[in-house]
XYZ file of C-alpha atoms in Angstrom:
401
model
C -8.593 86.480 -118.926
C -5.951 87.160 -121.541
C -8.645 87.151 -124.236
C -10.540 89.798 -122.289
C -7.447 91.989 -122.065
C -6.407 91.797 -125.720
C -8.766 94.589 -126.898
C -6.946 96.983 -124.547
C -3.183 96.809 -125.169
C -1.049 97.674 -122.179
C 2.628 98.173 -121.309
C 2.702 94.470 -120.377
C 1.012 93.263 -123.582
C 2.428 95.536 -126.293
C 3.931 94.510 -129.645
C 7.321 95.373 -128.149
C 6.748 93.144 -125.116
C 7.043 94.816 -121.728
C 7.288 98.528 -122.530
C 7.751 100.656 -119.403
C 9.518 103.847 -118.358
C 12.686 102.182 -117.089
C 14.167 105.099 -115.055
C 10.984 105.603 -113.021
C 10.391 101.879 -112.590
C 13.952 101.146 -111.473
C 14.024 104.113 -109.108
C 10.809 103.032 -107.412
C 11.846 99.370 -107.245
C 15.119 100.336 -105.553
C 13.169 102.404 -103.014
C 10.734 99.539 -102.402
C 13.616 97.118 -101.859
C 15.391 99.548 -99.562
C 12.158 100.093 -97.658
C 11.718 96.352 -97.124
C 15.255 96.080 -95.755
C 14.934 99.112 -93.488
C 11.511 98.111 -92.124
C 12.883 94.667 -91.287
C 15.900 96.184 -89.576
C 14.058 98.975 -87.744
C 11.350 96.651 -86.387
C 13.478 93.621 -85.479
C 13.984 94.410 -81.789
C 10.356 95.343 -81.106
C 9.047 92.353 -83.083
C 11.395 89.931 -81.302
C 10.265 91.141 -77.869
C 6.549 91.605 -78.463
C 5.550 89.368 -81.393
C 6.372 86.061 -83.071
C 9.958 86.890 -84.021
C 12.320 89.587 -85.327
C 11.113 89.182 -88.927
C 7.397 89.657 -88.156
C 7.071 93.147 -89.629
C 9.514 92.371 -92.430
C 7.431 89.395 -93.561
C 4.242 91.450 -93.419
C 5.890 94.262 -95.383
C 7.018 91.732 -97.980
C 3.439 90.457 -98.234
C 2.121 94.003 -98.654
C 4.738 94.610 -101.333
C 3.718 91.494 -103.235
C 0.040 92.498 -103.090
C 0.969 96.013 -104.179
C 2.955 94.766 -107.178
C 0.059 92.541 -108.252
C -2.359 95.454 -107.878
C 0.021 97.622 -109.884
C 0.165 95.033 -112.680
C -3.640 95.047 -112.837
C -3.758 98.864 -112.932
C -1.284 98.832 -115.834
C -4.009 97.103 -117.858
C -6.531 99.917 -117.250
C -6.667 102.606 -119.979
C -6.364 106.199 -118.781
C -9.727 106.929 -120.423
C -11.365 104.492 -118.011
C -10.141 106.470 -115.007
C -11.540 109.610 -116.633
C -14.993 108.021 -117.033
C -14.960 106.792 -113.415
C -14.056 110.169 -111.880
C -17.423 110.843 -110.228
C -17.761 107.278 -108.976
C -14.290 107.410 -107.461
C -15.106 110.694 -105.726
C -18.259 109.127 -104.268
C -16.231 106.091 -103.201
C -13.771 108.390 -101.410
C -16.573 109.982 -99.387
C -18.076 106.561 -98.583
C -14.726 105.226 -97.365
C -14.105 108.254 -95.146
C -17.595 107.974 -93.674
C -17.136 104.248 -93.058
C -13.939 104.970 -91.151
C -15.843 107.202 -88.742
C -18.679 104.674 -88.373
C -16.883 101.312 -88.174
C -13.219 102.264 -88.178
C -10.552 100.842 -85.931
C -8.875 103.138 -83.408
C -5.083 102.974 -83.193
C -3.025 105.409 -81.088
C -6.022 107.679 -80.535
C -6.980 108.037 -84.212
C -9.713 106.291 -86.184
C -8.116 105.968 -89.617
C -8.386 102.290 -90.499
C -11.108 99.888 -91.656
C -10.442 96.381 -90.388
C -10.504 93.815 -93.217
C -9.409 90.503 -91.711
C -5.588 90.462 -91.623
C -5.422 93.899 -93.252
C -6.192 97.407 -92.016
C -7.259 99.662 -94.878
C -6.318 103.311 -94.384
C -9.138 105.025 -96.264
C -7.327 108.347 -96.629
C -4.680 106.736 -98.853
C -7.300 105.617 -101.369
C -9.277 108.849 -101.028
C -6.282 110.985 -101.990
C -5.766 109.112 -105.275
C -9.498 109.126 -106.050
C -9.654 112.893 -105.520
C -6.692 113.401 -107.853
C -8.490 111.437 -110.602
C -11.737 113.376 -110.100
C -10.001 116.751 -110.015
C -8.025 115.947 -113.181
C -11.286 115.222 -114.974
C -12.833 118.448 -113.675
C -9.869 120.522 -114.881
C -10.295 119.074 -118.374
C -14.079 119.512 -118.501
C -14.066 123.039 -117.066
C -10.710 124.265 -118.300
C -11.812 127.714 -119.489
C -14.081 128.231 -116.483
C -11.242 127.367 -114.090
C -8.874 129.756 -115.822
C -11.263 132.673 -116.301
C -13.638 132.824 -113.315
C -13.899 132.454 -109.565
C -16.817 130.091 -110.035
C -14.757 127.467 -111.841
C -12.098 127.742 -109.149
C -14.466 127.520 -106.176
C -16.483 124.500 -107.356
C -13.745 121.930 -106.586
C -13.004 123.763 -103.328
C -16.625 123.136 -102.320
C -15.997 119.419 -102.865
C -12.665 119.390 -101.036
C -13.871 121.170 -97.882
C -16.266 118.420 -96.684
C -13.613 115.811 -97.467
C -11.091 117.755 -95.398
C -13.623 117.904 -92.558
C -14.027 114.111 -92.651
C -10.248 113.689 -92.515
C -9.978 116.079 -89.577
C -12.646 114.140 -87.681
C -10.460 110.980 -87.694
C -8.267 113.043 -86.941
C -5.694 112.992 -89.773
C -4.255 116.482 -90.036
C -1.279 115.372 -92.117
C -3.387 113.679 -94.811
C -5.576 116.795 -94.945
C -2.578 119.033 -95.599
C -1.177 116.681 -98.258
C -4.532 116.347 -100.041
C -5.283 120.081 -100.062
C -1.705 120.879 -101.082
C -1.841 118.483 -104.026
C -5.256 119.838 -105.063
C -3.974 123.416 -104.889
C -0.967 122.462 -107.007
C -3.202 120.819 -109.602
C -5.441 123.895 -109.784
C -2.410 126.130 -110.254
C -1.021 123.906 -112.999
C -4.517 123.838 -114.504
C -4.282 127.562 -115.153
C -5.733 129.351 -112.125
C -4.569 132.979 -112.126
C -2.019 134.130 -109.571
C -4.418 136.579 -107.910
C -7.126 133.983 -107.227
C -4.535 131.379 -106.273
C -2.690 133.752 -103.933
C -5.834 134.890 -102.119
C -7.022 131.309 -101.715
C -3.618 130.145 -100.496
C -3.602 132.909 -97.883
C -7.077 131.900 -96.720
C -6.037 128.235 -96.536
C -2.996 129.100 -94.408
C -5.249 131.068 -92.069
C -7.645 128.139 -91.736
C -4.757 125.758 -90.996
C -3.510 128.119 -88.306
C -6.961 128.223 -86.711
C -7.168 124.417 -86.803
C -3.831 124.214 -85.037
C -4.850 126.734 -82.382
C -8.136 124.951 -81.596
C -6.448 121.723 -80.465
C -4.070 121.855 -77.465
C -2.068 118.816 -78.620
C -1.387 120.513 -81.972
C -0.233 123.680 -80.206
C 2.059 121.559 -78.023
C 3.560 119.890 -81.094
C 4.040 123.246 -82.798
C 5.856 124.777 -79.837
C 7.833 121.700 -78.825
C 9.498 121.008 -82.184
C 11.298 124.379 -82.032
C 13.079 123.262 -78.837
C 12.455 119.551 -78.216
C 15.182 119.391 -75.561
C 13.099 121.620 -73.265
C 10.737 118.664 -72.788
C 13.085 115.821 -73.694
C 11.101 113.080 -71.937
C 7.650 114.475 -72.706
C 6.287 116.103 -75.866
C 9.765 116.311 -77.418
C 10.707 112.674 -76.805
C 10.234 111.312 -80.332
C 12.071 114.169 -81.993
C 15.014 114.101 -79.586
C 15.436 110.361 -80.110
C 15.270 110.847 -83.889
C 17.914 113.571 -83.721
C 20.119 111.271 -81.639
C 19.761 108.659 -84.396
C 20.959 111.173 -87.005
C 23.878 112.145 -84.778
C 24.942 108.548 -84.152
C 24.947 107.798 -87.881
C 27.569 110.438 -88.665
C 28.788 110.140 -92.292
C 28.817 106.401 -92.943
C 26.477 104.992 -90.302
C 26.821 102.348 -87.623
C 26.062 99.536 -90.071
C 22.886 97.854 -91.244
C 21.059 96.271 -88.301
C 23.254 97.978 -85.672
C 20.917 100.809 -84.688
C 20.622 101.547 -80.983
C 17.629 103.876 -81.282
C 15.371 101.133 -82.630
C 15.824 99.245 -79.363
C 12.730 100.770 -77.693
C 14.170 104.301 -77.647
C 12.486 105.698 -80.785
C 8.732 104.969 -80.993
C 7.297 104.119 -84.428
C 10.819 103.431 -85.705
C 9.598 101.321 -88.645
C 6.715 103.622 -89.653
C 6.927 107.394 -89.207
C 10.618 107.495 -88.257
C 12.158 104.893 -90.544
C 14.244 107.618 -92.199
C 15.933 108.391 -88.860
C 16.897 104.721 -88.446
C 18.122 104.660 -92.050
C 20.336 107.680 -91.292
C 21.686 105.998 -88.159
C 22.536 102.724 -89.883
C 23.610 104.026 -93.315
C 24.884 107.436 -92.277
C 24.524 110.821 -93.885
C 25.757 109.423 -97.206
C 23.009 106.787 -97.243
C 20.354 109.309 -96.161
C 21.354 111.794 -98.873
C 21.437 109.051 -101.516
C 17.938 107.949 -100.472
C 16.708 111.530 -100.564
C 18.235 111.993 -104.024
C 16.413 108.888 -105.255
C 13.116 110.168 -103.820
C 13.659 113.512 -105.549
C 14.438 111.713 -108.811
C 11.223 109.652 -108.891
C 9.140 112.730 -108.026
C 10.775 114.788 -110.765
C 10.335 111.919 -113.207
C 6.631 111.779 -112.344
C 6.331 115.524 -112.954
C 8.104 115.168 -116.292
C 5.666 112.423 -117.288
C 2.921 114.958 -116.645
C 4.753 117.596 -118.711
C 5.221 115.219 -121.628
C 1.560 114.172 -121.497
C 0.456 117.823 -121.495
C 2.683 118.529 -124.504
C 0.951 115.618 -126.243
C -2.425 117.301 -125.499
C -3.361 114.456 -123.128
C -4.486 116.904 -120.463
C -6.368 114.500 -118.190
C -3.370 112.170 -118.029
C -1.099 115.141 -117.378
C -3.147 116.396 -114.431
C -3.320 112.895 -112.928
C 0.481 112.615 -113.180
C 0.921 116.046 -111.592
C -1.462 115.137 -108.770
C 0.214 111.820 -107.981
C 3.642 113.451 -108.028
C 2.426 116.202 -105.685
C 1.027 113.606 -103.269
C 4.436 111.934 -103.150
C 6.230 115.255 -102.750
C 3.923 116.398 -99.945
C 4.359 113.224 -97.922
C 8.124 113.142 -98.460
C 8.560 116.765 -97.386
C 6.421 116.345 -94.271
C 7.863 112.984 -93.194
C 11.502 113.962 -93.620
C 10.796 117.423 -92.203
C 9.404 115.759 -89.073
C 12.353 113.367 -88.837
C 14.956 116.143 -88.927
C 12.992 118.553 -86.716
C 11.966 121.101 -89.349
C 8.239 120.362 -88.869
C 6.051 119.390 -85.892
C 5.604 115.658 -85.312
C 2.933 114.296 -87.640
C 1.908 110.718 -88.383
C 2.635 110.427 -92.103
C 4.448 107.549 -93.731
C 7.403 107.991 -96.078
C 6.350 106.786 -99.566
C 7.926 103.451 -100.629
C 9.938 103.144 -97.392
C 7.694 103.156 -94.307
C 5.845 100.135 -92.952
C 2.163 100.073 -93.857
C 0.047 98.030 -96.212
C -2.250 100.796 -97.477
C 0.574 103.263 -98.089
C 2.749 100.703 -99.854
C -0.031 99.383 -102.084
C -1.152 102.883 -103.071
C 2.446 103.757 -103.949
C 2.548 100.725 -106.277
C -0.813 101.646 -107.816
C 0.297 105.262 -108.311
C 3.485 104.057 -109.964
C 1.449 101.840 -112.307
C -0.809 104.751 -113.252
C 2.220 106.887 -114.089
C 3.755 104.091 -116.176
C 0.449 103.688 -118.045
C 0.243 107.442 -118.693
C 3.769 107.507 -120.086
C 3.139 104.429 -122.258
C -0.036 105.866 -123.780
C 1.747 109.143 -124.473
C 4.567 107.361 -126.281
C 2.122 105.254 -128.286
C 0.578 108.456 -129.606
C 3.777 110.399 -130.316
C 6.260 107.629 -130.949
C 8.859 109.198 -128.726
C 9.668 111.906 -126.219
C 8.787 115.517 -126.882
C 10.202 118.841 -125.843
C 8.620 122.145 -124.999
C 9.071 125.107 -127.295
C 9.437 128.734 -126.240
C 5.904 129.331 -127.561
C 4.477 126.688 -125.174
C 6.238 128.249 -122.201
C 5.061 131.731 -123.181
C 1.456 130.503 -123.307
C 1.728 129.089 -119.779
C 3.126 132.406 -118.502
C 0.189 134.283 -120.001
C -2.302 131.851 -118.382
C -0.854 132.219 -114.879
C -0.454 135.995 -115.209
C -4.235 136.463 -115.554
């Protein structure tokens, strides 16, 4: 196997040994470690009462993490050019996965989002989001002038994204739809779409989202309840009120790791969607803010990797980095917004921290892709680069069209 890999040097097989972006890698590893600890803590009471023991979910999360790290190491070996060549195949694979979910998927909590694979449940939307980012990055490179100058170049990827959004809504997975379309819109904007076309399309998208919310009574209930969850404390507002109680109990320094009361059957999905609330209860506001700062850091670092790649004229790599960073940012904003009551309750995991094999493994794969992008950029330039005033002026002209 090593002989096969030698023709394609990688960050793990470079002349300098292991050559990785240390700040991003360390930040993500700390988050992964913290997530393993918090999942174990948040799930201990439920696992002890309903399953084989208090460490059931912690052991599974550790297994997912190990698989994710192995998958990430493999992805580090894959040249960025290979992802570019596979863009169309990955897009087709995304559609196939989303169709398979609807045909043979497993229903959990009223949603069909998972494909059962023995001991694992594959959440197809997690893979589909990354595949779409890779395809869209390739499209932005191939049709750069068309995207920047005409409606046609802008609407072509929209025509691809709409049927994918429909498939996601049929599961239903409203949160993944919003994250995917938000990341795609961000990539198109960074790809040079003019403000007029972008603004009109954004307004139309907001209108469509509003209509989707109004057509489903449960979505309307979530939208109205989150503004005053205490009006229906034991009904539609139950999860949010229990999460807010967790934040209140944590105060500044928390009740101590493992000492949460809310995880004891009060807060549903404590180790998945609401792990941040348990973290705030056990580690306090200081721990929650430190975690949030670390999440912001890794997202900004991912965006900077995209900026540096674009400065090096590696546009495909840059758009992939932007897309992956925007996926992280979207999920973080929605998950934490739900936890603190700023957004309606939505079933989205918190990257690196929440329990879930698909989410965790895709986070590791995304991290590996970013590390590979940064390594290839440094191999070309021999060091970091900075933007000049001329570069910034050119970007302003592009977006002003």
